[in-house]
Phi, psi and omega in degrees: 000318179297318181297317179296321180296317178297318182295315180298316180298320180292319179296318180297318181292323179286334182283325182271343182053042179288124182289149179293157179299143180298141176285131179291138174266342175206185185259014176301126178083357182298318179301320178294321179294319178296319182297318181298316180292319180294322180296322178293321177295318180297330183285350177295157176291157185303318184288345179272356178259151185276043184294319181294331180279326190263340188297318179295321181289331184262350191301326182287347181267351191268136168230130181245122183247129182284177181300325182276004179091358180282151180274114182272336178205134177231116185274344180302131182087008183291338179294337178286324181275349184102133184296319179302313180296319180295315179298315180298320180297316180293315179297322176297319181298313187283329179291325178285335177284318189249340182221056184306327185293336178244013187298319183295314179295319180301311184290328179297313179292323180296318182293325183285322188270331185241122180276152185301320185262016182297133175219305187293323186248023185296323182295315179294323180294315181293321178299316179295318180297314182296323178294323178293317182296318182293321181290314188286313183284329179054036174225162177269092183295139179294323181296328176290324179292326175299319181299337179297342179259007181235074177198168183293325185296322185288332179263354181303319178305318179293315179299308185295317181294322176294321179293319177295322183291328182264355183301130180084348179250307183222146178266128178250138177222121183290129181232002180184148183204120174230156181235119180245119177253119183241134181259135175234170182298318187251349182206172179230134182247126176243117181252120170264108182260121183242150176236127180238136168274130188243124171274106184267340176197178178291342184248348185222157182222167177215167175243127182244129175254128178221163189220134170251117185249138176238126177250123181250144173286131190293323187285329181230002179060031172284152182276117183269323187203146171233131184221130174251126181217138164275123188260339181196142175229120178261101184213162176279102186292347178275347179276123182307321180294317180291323178297324177294322180293316177302319176297321180296319183274356186310319182302334181239019182267125178218105185307147184306317186295324178295321178297317180295317180291323178300319177302317179291318179299331183279348183291154170302134185299332180288345177271359181246140188283057180296310184298326182283317188278334182297331177298323182286319190271343184303317183289342184248019185260142173232131180242136179224118183252108177051239184268002180288162179291151181294141176258110178264108188302314182299332179285335182273326182218138177267329181286128188295324181293319180289335176297323178297315179299315178298318179299313179298318181295312182295321177292324178294324178298326184274325189241342176201079184299340185293340182253009182299311181297322180297312180298313183298323185281318189268338187302309185298327184279332186259341182249122179225149181285337189249150170091338182213165175291118183300317178300319178294319179295316180296319178298316177296322179295316180290323186277314189265317182278304179285334178058055176297144175222165181300332181276355182278122180302326178297320180296317179294324175297315185297338178299335180268001173261041179224163174290333181301320184300324180258005182305309180301323181289310182300317181297317180300318181294311183295317180292323181295322185271327183297339178288342178253316185220138176298132185222155176212171178298131182281349173097337180261124183215109180243158180223137180230134177245129181231122174256117179261190178286343185241343182198177176244126181242134178236120185241120173265132176238121187226144180252154176225154179210171181288149176295326175287123183235009179242318181275103186299334179292342180245012182266145174209165175200155175198165179232141180229159179236143173240121184245127180249124181246125182238163174286171186299331179271006177054042179253322183248128174273111186270330186202145170229126177226144181236133180217149172275142172277105194302317185282002179263354186280123181227095179240127180278351184274127183295335181264000000 
């Protein structure tokens, strides 16, 4: 049958003279091609996808994070507990998250069909179990739809297209694969994070980190978005061959830090601590609008509560002038230092009186006047250095907003120092900046950059 199939395919191809697909010269449009193919794969019925074959093989790569940030499932080390037990644990978690009404029946059949120490016959057991669940419940379970994004077939378009695009130019070798599932109130994000060793020339190599992302709507698990991105390239930028590779992947290159900040920027403003953090940043804020003189909030008001009012008024002048009078008139009467929780009062003022909404440019700007905006950057810096030297917050944290003719720039400047503050031989300090560049309507986050302030670095260690 195989020989006949090959012969028929050969005869068919020679009779139609169909030309081979054109070889890509760059990666422009690759993400759109992958999105179309992945969407088609996701539309297949559950039984036509290799989920029963792949779940046991991929279970050790899966991490599931809840809405509150807690880890609901970690597959790492699952080979120690037994593949059957690990798969059952994961399936129990997701059915209780998404299909609580059938969870008992689901888990009963799971316990019957899949043994804890199952390994050799796990594929057959899962195939039988999934067919029983689908038949007996007779519903389209949301947990099964989630599994449609956790298999080899759904990521194949990204893998194959990248290999075809680099064929003859660069050699790719898979060296890592993890799957991160994150739950949000309105949607679910499934990230397949891959690591490739890249041969860029006969003398040099690089490491490429890339990600295939699937975004599902929480209520019905419909597919909202597919995105292919190279998130990081570790290469010698002074090497012409490596520079050529960086140029090659540029159409789908989006640094990890930008992705993380974009995730925060996309959150509902009520889920970000604007009311809490604006109190901290008001006294250290400087605003500059085009050619106008800079507005230094601390220079206008010494009282910290009034500094918040001035900051809100000045930002409203720049991004939503229609509410300037409302803020000026209502702030003093609704916000007081005594008698109530200040954060609660500010949240109520912004939400009920000012009626901030996601479409309001002022609301989007205020997201960057929070610790959340720089959280991914600050955490990376502290974790990176703390593995070598004890480190703590240096206490100085300033924020500057500049609106130019072409964009809006928000710059956080923060200091760090050694935990040791008595022995000068072990003391150090430095200052770093995080710069966020948005378009004038504060809708698109265009750039995130992090830099050390060179003249601030004071390290006593020669190495």
